[in-house]
Amino acid sequence: MKLGITLVVIIIVCSGIFTLLLAGKGDEGYRKAAKRNTTNLTLIYAVAISLSLIAVGVYIRWFA
């Protein structure tokens, strides 16, 4: 179980880093649009991580 959680955390961190690295490339018009997209993706990641942690907590509390 610890291995699975560790892999999920590593994948989430890597995907966030690579998203931020890719969002910074391009011309000036792209950078303005990318800033908004990066903000949206960060929000999506935050919500997904929060819901995942809640789901794991519920699973551990009631089903494990």
mmCIF file of N, CA, C and O in Angstrom:
data_model
loop_
_atom_site.group_PDB
_atom_site.id
_atom_site.type_symbol
_atom_site.label_atom_id
_atom_site.label_comp_id
_atom_site.label_asym_id
_atom_site.label_seq_id
_atom_site.Cartn_x
_atom_site.Cartn_y
_atom_site.Cartn_z
ATOM 1 N N MET A 1 0.828 -1.189 0.000
ATOM 2 C CA MET A 1 0.000 0.000 0.000
ATOM 3 C C MET A 1 0.870 1.249 0.000
ATOM 4 O O MET A 1 0.553 2.211 -0.667
ATOM 5 N N LYS A 2 1.966 1.211 0.788
ATOM 6 C CA LYS A 2 2.852 2.372 0.831
ATOM 7 C C LYS A 2 3.492 2.628 -0.529
ATOM 8 O O LYS A 2 3.669 3.774 -0.919
ATOM 9 N N LEU A 3 3.811 1.559 -1.237
ATOM 10 C CA LEU A 3 4.413 1.694 -2.562
ATOM 11 C C LEU A 3 3.447 2.378 -3.519
ATOM 12 O O LEU A 3 3.830 3.278 -4.263
ATOM 13 N N GLY A 4 2.198 1.994 -3.472
ATOM 14 C CA GLY A 4 1.183 2.592 -4.340
ATOM 15 C C GLY A 4 0.995 4.073 -4.071
ATOM 16 O O GLY A 4 0.940 4.886 -5.000
ATOM 17 N N ILE A 5 0.901 4.439 -2.814
ATOM 18 C CA ILE A 5 0.739 5.846 -2.447
ATOM 19 C C ILE A 5 1.968 6.642 -2.855
ATOM 20 O O ILE A 5 1.853 7.755 -3.379
ATOM 21 N N THR A 6 3.149 6.072 -2.655
ATOM 22 C CA THR A 6 4.380 6.747 -3.039
ATOM 23 C C THR A 6 4.416 6.979 -4.544
ATOM 24 O O THR A 6 4.784 8.068 -5.001
ATOM 25 N N LEU A 7 4.024 5.987 -5.328
ATOM 26 C CA LEU A 7 4.007 6.143 -6.778
ATOM 27 C C LEU A 7 3.022 7.212 -7.224
ATOM 28 O O LEU A 7 3.321 8.002 -8.119
ATOM 29 N N VAL A 8 1.866 7.258 -6.604
ATOM 30 C CA VAL A 8 0.868 8.277 -6.940
ATOM 31 C C VAL A 8 1.414 9.669 -6.634
ATOM 32 O O VAL A 8 1.278 10.591 -7.443
ATOM 33 N N VAL A 9 2.042 9.838 -5.490
ATOM 34 C CA VAL A 9 2.600 11.142 -5.121
ATOM 35 C C VAL A 9 3.693 11.543 -6.115
ATOM 36 O O VAL A 9 3.737 12.697 -6.560
ATOM 37 N N ILE A 10 4.557 10.617 -6.491
ATOM 38 C CA ILE A 10 5.619 10.916 -7.446
ATOM 39 C C ILE A 10 5.035 11.324 -8.793
ATOM 40 O O ILE A 10 5.479 12.301 -9.407
ATOM 41 N N ILE A 11 4.020 10.623 -9.253
ATOM 42 C CA ILE A 11 3.387 10.956 -10.534
ATOM 43 C C ILE A 11 2.746 12.343 -10.475
ATOM 44 O O ILE A 11 2.868 13.133 -11.414
ATOM 45 N N ILE A 12 2.080 12.673 -9.385
ATOM 46 C CA ILE A 12 1.439 13.980 -9.246
ATOM 47 C C ILE A 12 2.475 15.093 -9.249
ATOM 48 O O ILE A 12 2.317 16.109 -9.935
ATOM 49 N N VAL A 13 3.553 14.910 -8.495
ATOM 50 C CA VAL A 13 4.591 15.938 -8.432
ATOM 51 C C VAL A 13 5.243 16.117 -9.804
ATOM 52 O O VAL A 13 5.423 17.253 -10.271
ATOM 53 N N CYS A 14 5.577 15.024 -10.462
ATOM 54 C CA CYS A 14 6.210 15.109 -11.784
ATOM 55 C C CYS A 14 5.281 15.777 -12.801
ATOM 56 O O CYS A 14 5.728 16.615 -13.591
ATOM 57 N N SER A 15 4.013 15.426 -12.790
ATOM 58 C CA SER A 15 3.088 16.027 -13.746
ATOM 59 C C SER A 15 2.934 17.525 -13.492
ATOM 60 O O SER A 15 2.851 18.316 -14.444
ATOM 61 N N GLY A 16 2.930 17.933 -12.252
ATOM 62 C CA GLY A 16 2.865 19.368 -11.949
ATOM 63 C C GLY A 16 4.110 20.100 -12.412
ATOM 64 O O GLY A 16 4.019 21.182 -13.020
ATOM 65 N N ILE A 17 5.278 19.530 -12.169
ATOM 66 C CA ILE A 17 6.532 20.163 -12.587
ATOM 67 C C ILE A 17 6.600 20.261 -14.110
ATOM 68 O O ILE A 17 6.924 21.324 -14.660
ATOM 69 N N PHE A 18 6.298 19.172 -14.803
ATOM 70 C CA PHE A 18 6.366 19.192 -16.261
ATOM 71 C C PHE A 18 5.339 20.141 -16.867
ATOM 72 O O PHE A 18 5.605 20.786 -17.881
ATOM 73 N N THR A 19 4.171 20.252 -16.267
ATOM 74 C CA THR A 19 3.172 21.199 -16.749
ATOM 75 C C THR A 19 3.693 22.621 -16.626
ATOM 76 O O THR A 19 3.562 23.429 -17.561
ATOM 77 N N LEU A 20 4.297 22.957 -15.492
ATOM 78 C CA LEU A 20 4.833 24.301 -15.316
ATOM 79 C C LEU A 20 6.000 24.571 -16.258
ATOM 80 O O LEU A 20 6.136 25.682 -16.782
ATOM 81 N N LEU A 21 6.845 23.596 -16.506
ATOM 82 C CA LEU A 21 7.968 23.772 -17.425
ATOM 83 C C LEU A 21 7.481 23.996 -18.861
ATOM 84 O O LEU A 21 7.996 24.852 -19.571
ATOM 85 N N LEU A 22 6.494 23.237 -19.276
ATOM 86 C CA LEU A 22 5.978 23.381 -20.633
ATOM 87 C C LEU A 22 5.170 24.657 -20.814
ATOM 88 O O LEU A 22 5.134 25.230 -21.897
ATOM 89 N N ALA A 23 4.522 25.132 -19.773
ATOM 90 C CA ALA A 23 3.692 26.332 -19.878
ATOM 91 C C ALA A 23 4.531 27.578 -20.084
ATOM 92 O O ALA A 23 4.041 28.575 -20.620
ATOM 93 N N GLY A 24 5.789 27.573 -19.702
ATOM 94 C CA GLY A 24 6.635 28.754 -19.831
ATOM 95 C C GLY A 24 7.266 28.936 -21.193
ATOM 96 O O GLY A 24 7.881 29.959 -21.463
ATOM 97 N N LYS A 25 7.123 27.983 -22.106
ATOM 98 C CA LYS A 25 7.734 28.071 -23.429
ATOM 99 C C LYS A 25 6.770 28.686 -24.437
ATOM 100 O O LYS A 25 5.572 28.563 -24.327
ATOM 101 N N GLY A 26 7.317 29.364 -25.435
ATOM 102 C CA GLY A 26 6.489 29.908 -26.504
ATOM 103 C C GLY A 26 6.646 31.403 -26.641
ATOM 104 O O GLY A 26 7.454 32.041 -25.960
ATOM 105 N N ASP A 27 5.872 31.979 -27.562
ATOM 106 C CA ASP A 27 5.947 33.416 -27.806
ATOM 107 C C ASP A 27 5.171 34.201 -26.751
ATOM 108 O O ASP A 27 4.541 33.633 -25.864
ATOM 109 N N GLU A 28 5.191 35.526 -26.869
ATOM 110 C CA GLU A 28 4.585 36.385 -25.835
ATOM 111 C C GLU A 28 3.070 36.180 -25.731
ATOM 112 O O GLU A 28 2.522 36.126 -24.653
ATOM 113 N N GLY A 29 2.392 36.061 -26.854
ATOM 114 C CA GLY A 29 0.945 35.829 -26.820
ATOM 115 C C GLY A 29 0.605 34.513 -26.151
ATOM 116 O O GLY A 29 -0.385 34.396 -25.440
ATOM 117 N N TYR A 30 1.449 33.524 -26.393
ATOM 118 C CA TYR A 30 1.238 32.220 -25.776
ATOM 119 C C TYR A 30 1.454 32.294 -24.279
ATOM 120 O O TYR A 30 0.741 31.669 -23.513
ATOM 121 N N ARG A 31 2.451 33.081 -23.854
ATOM 122 C CA ARG A 31 2.738 33.194 -22.416
ATOM 123 C C ARG A 31 1.547 33.778 -21.655
ATOM 124 O O ARG A 31 1.256 33.350 -20.540
ATOM 125 N N LYS A 32 0.874 34.750 -22.243
ATOM 126 C CA LYS A 32 -0.292 35.334 -21.575
ATOM 127 C C LYS A 32 -1.406 34.297 -21.434
ATOM 128 O O LYS A 32 -2.035 34.195 -20.383
ATOM 129 N N ALA A 33 -1.627 33.541 -22.493
ATOM 130 C CA ALA A 33 -2.660 32.503 -22.438
ATOM 131 C C ALA A 33 -2.225 31.370 -21.512
ATOM 132 O O ALA A 33 -3.050 30.789 -20.804
ATOM 133 N N ALA A 34 -0.941 31.072 -21.521
ATOM 134 C CA ALA A 34 -0.440 29.969 -20.696
ATOM 135 C C ALA A 34 -0.570 30.285 -19.214
ATOM 136 O O ALA A 34 -0.763 29.382 -18.405
ATOM 137 N N LYS A 35 -0.450 31.556 -18.853
ATOM 138 C CA LYS A 35 -0.582 31.923 -17.439
ATOM 139 C C LYS A 35 -1.966 31.550 -16.929
ATOM 140 O O LYS A 35 -2.108 30.978 -15.844
ATOM 141 N N ARG A 36 -2.978 31.853 -17.713
ATOM 142 C CA ARG A 36 -4.350 31.501 -17.319
ATOM 143 C C ARG A 36 -4.517 29.979 -17.290
ATOM 144 O O ARG A 36 -5.136 29.432 -16.374
ATOM 145 N N ASN A 37 -3.983 29.306 -18.314
ATOM 146 C CA ASN A 37 -4.088 27.845 -18.363
ATOM 147 C C ASN A 37 -3.360 27.199 -17.191
ATOM 148 O O ASN A 37 -3.838 26.215 -16.622
ATOM 149 N N THR A 38 -2.192 27.740 -16.837
ATOM 150 C CA THR A 38 -1.434 27.202 -15.712
ATOM 151 C C THR A 38 -2.213 27.378 -14.412
ATOM 152 O O THR A 38 -2.249 26.476 -13.571
ATOM 153 N N THR A 39 -2.845 28.519 -14.258
ATOM 154 C CA THR A 39 -3.664 28.755 -13.073
ATOM 155 C C THR A 39 -4.815 27.748 -13.014
ATOM 156 O O THR A 39 -5.091 27.176 -11.954
ATOM 157 N N ASN A 40 -5.453 27.535 -14.143
ATOM 158 C CA ASN A 40 -6.561 26.569 -14.185
ATOM 159 C C ASN A 40 -6.077 25.155 -13.876
ATOM 160 O O ASN A 40 -6.724 24.415 -13.127
ATOM 161 N N LEU A 41 -4.949 24.760 -14.473
ATOM 162 C CA LEU A 41 -4.420 23.419 -14.213
ATOM 163 C C LEU A 41 -4.016 23.253 -12.749
ATOM 164 O O LEU A 41 -4.234 22.194 -12.155
ATOM 165 N N THR A 42 -3.427 24.292 -12.167
ATOM 166 C CA THR A 42 -3.046 24.234 -10.759
ATOM 167 C C THR A 42 -4.277 24.048 -9.889
ATOM 168 O O THR A 42 -4.269 23.264 -8.930
ATOM 169 N N LEU A 43 -5.336 24.744 -10.217
ATOM 170 C CA LEU A 43 -6.589 24.596 -9.484
ATOM 171 C C LEU A 43 -7.143 23.174 -9.631
ATOM 172 O O LEU A 43 -7.594 22.577 -8.650
ATOM 173 N N ILE A 44 -7.088 22.638 -10.837
ATOM 174 C CA ILE A 44 -7.565 21.276 -11.067
ATOM 175 C C ILE A 44 -6.742 20.280 -10.268
ATOM 176 O O ILE A 44 -7.282 19.361 -9.639
ATOM 177 N N TYR A 45 -5.396 20.450 -10.283
ATOM 178 C CA TYR A 45 -4.538 19.560 -9.499
ATOM 179 C C TYR A 45 -4.855 19.650 -8.012
ATOM 180 O O TYR A 45 -4.911 18.640 -7.316
ATOM 181 N N ALA A 46 -5.061 20.857 -7.507
ATOM 182 C CA ALA A 46 -5.345 21.041 -6.087
ATOM 183 C C ALA A 46 -6.643 20.330 -5.702
ATOM 184 O O ALA A 46 -6.714 19.655 -4.668
ATOM 185 N N VAL A 47 -7.660 20.471 -6.531
ATOM 186 C CA VAL A 47 -8.945 19.818 -6.253
ATOM 187 C C VAL A 47 -8.801 18.297 -6.343
ATOM 188 O O VAL A 47 -9.294 17.563 -5.475
ATOM 189 N N ALA A 48 -8.097 17.825 -7.373
ATOM 190 C CA ALA A 48 -7.928 16.376 -7.542
ATOM 191 C C ALA A 48 -7.139 15.768 -6.384
ATOM 192 O O ALA A 48 -7.498 14.697 -5.872
ATOM 193 N N ILE A 49 -6.081 16.444 -5.952
ATOM 194 C CA ILE A 49 -5.286 15.937 -4.836
ATOM 195 C C ILE A 49 -6.110 15.937 -3.556
ATOM 196 O O ILE A 49 -6.090 14.966 -2.794
ATOM 197 N N SER A 50 -6.847 17.010 -3.321
ATOM 198 C CA SER A 50 -7.674 17.084 -2.113
ATOM 199 C C SER A 50 -8.717 15.972 -2.088
ATOM 200 O O SER A 50 -8.887 15.292 -1.072
ATOM 201 N N LEU A 51 -9.407 15.778 -3.209
ATOM 202 C CA LEU A 51 -10.427 14.731 -3.265
ATOM 203 C C LEU A 51 -9.807 13.347 -3.131
ATOM 204 O O LEU A 51 -10.396 12.462 -2.490
ATOM 205 N N SER A 52 -8.619 13.162 -3.692
ATOM 206 C CA SER A 52 -7.938 11.871 -3.574
ATOM 207 C C SER A 52 -7.570 11.580 -2.124
ATOM 208 O O SER A 52 -7.742 10.461 -1.642
ATOM 209 N N LEU A 53 -7.050 12.582 -1.434
ATOM 210 C CA LEU A 53 -6.691 12.393 -0.031
ATOM 211 C C LEU A 53 -7.912 12.109 0.829
ATOM 212 O O LEU A 53 -7.872 11.268 1.729
ATOM 213 N N ILE A 54 -9.005 12.785 0.549
ATOM 214 C CA ILE A 54 -10.247 12.537 1.276
ATOM 215 C C ILE A 54 -10.729 11.110 1.012
ATOM 216 O O ILE A 54 -11.125 10.392 1.934
ATOM 217 N N ALA A 55 -10.673 10.675 -0.260
ATOM 218 C CA ALA A 55 -11.112 9.328 -0.615
ATOM 219 C C ALA A 55 -10.247 8.270 0.078
ATOM 220 O O ALA A 55 -10.767 7.271 0.581
ATOM 221 N N VAL A 56 -8.941 8.487 0.126
ATOM 222 C CA VAL A 56 -8.056 7.543 0.809
ATOM 223 C C VAL A 56 -8.380 7.511 2.298
ATOM 224 O O VAL A 56 -8.436 6.451 2.916
ATOM 225 N N GLY A 57 -8.621 8.676 2.891
ATOM 226 C CA GLY A 57 -8.985 8.742 4.306
ATOM 227 C C GLY A 57 -10.282 8.013 4.600
ATOM 228 O O GLY A 57 -10.376 7.271 5.592
ATOM 229 N N VAL A 58 -11.269 8.183 3.749
ATOM 230 C CA VAL A 58 -12.548 7.488 3.922
ATOM 231 C C VAL A 58 -12.349 5.999 3.775
ATOM 232 O O VAL A 58 -12.892 5.214 4.579
ATOM 233 N N TYR A 59 -11.583 5.587 2.799
ATOM 234 C CA TYR A 59 -11.307 4.163 2.611
ATOM 235 C C TYR A 59 -10.624 3.557 3.825
ATOM 236 O O TYR A 59 -11.013 2.488 4.296
ATOM 237 N N ILE A 60 -9.608 4.247 4.306
ATOM 238 C CA ILE A 60 -8.868 3.723 5.474
ATOM 239 C C ILE A 60 -9.767 3.679 6.696
ATOM 240 O O ILE A 60 -9.737 2.732 7.474
ATOM 241 N N ARG A 61 -10.573 4.694 6.886
ATOM 242 C CA ARG A 61 -11.418 4.790 8.081
ATOM 243 C C ARG A 61 -12.509 3.716 8.115
ATOM 244 O O ARG A 61 -12.747 3.096 9.128
ATOM 245 N N TRP A 62 -13.187 3.504 6.965
ATOM 246 C CA TRP A 62 -14.353 2.629 6.991
ATOM 247 C C TRP A 62 -14.164 1.263 6.320
ATOM 248 O O TRP A 62 -14.957 0.359 6.557
ATOM 249 N N PHE A 63 -13.169 1.106 5.484
ATOM 250 C CA PHE A 63 -13.075 -0.141 4.739
ATOM 251 C C PHE A 63 -11.807 -0.936 5.020
ATOM 252 O O PHE A 63 -11.680 -2.053 4.570
ATOM 253 N N ALA A 64 -10.849 -0.361 5.690
ATOM 254 C CA ALA A 64 -9.592 -1.089 5.933
ATOM 255 C C ALA A 64 -9.601 -1.748 7.292
ATOM 256 O O ALA A 64 -10.275 -1.440 8.193
#
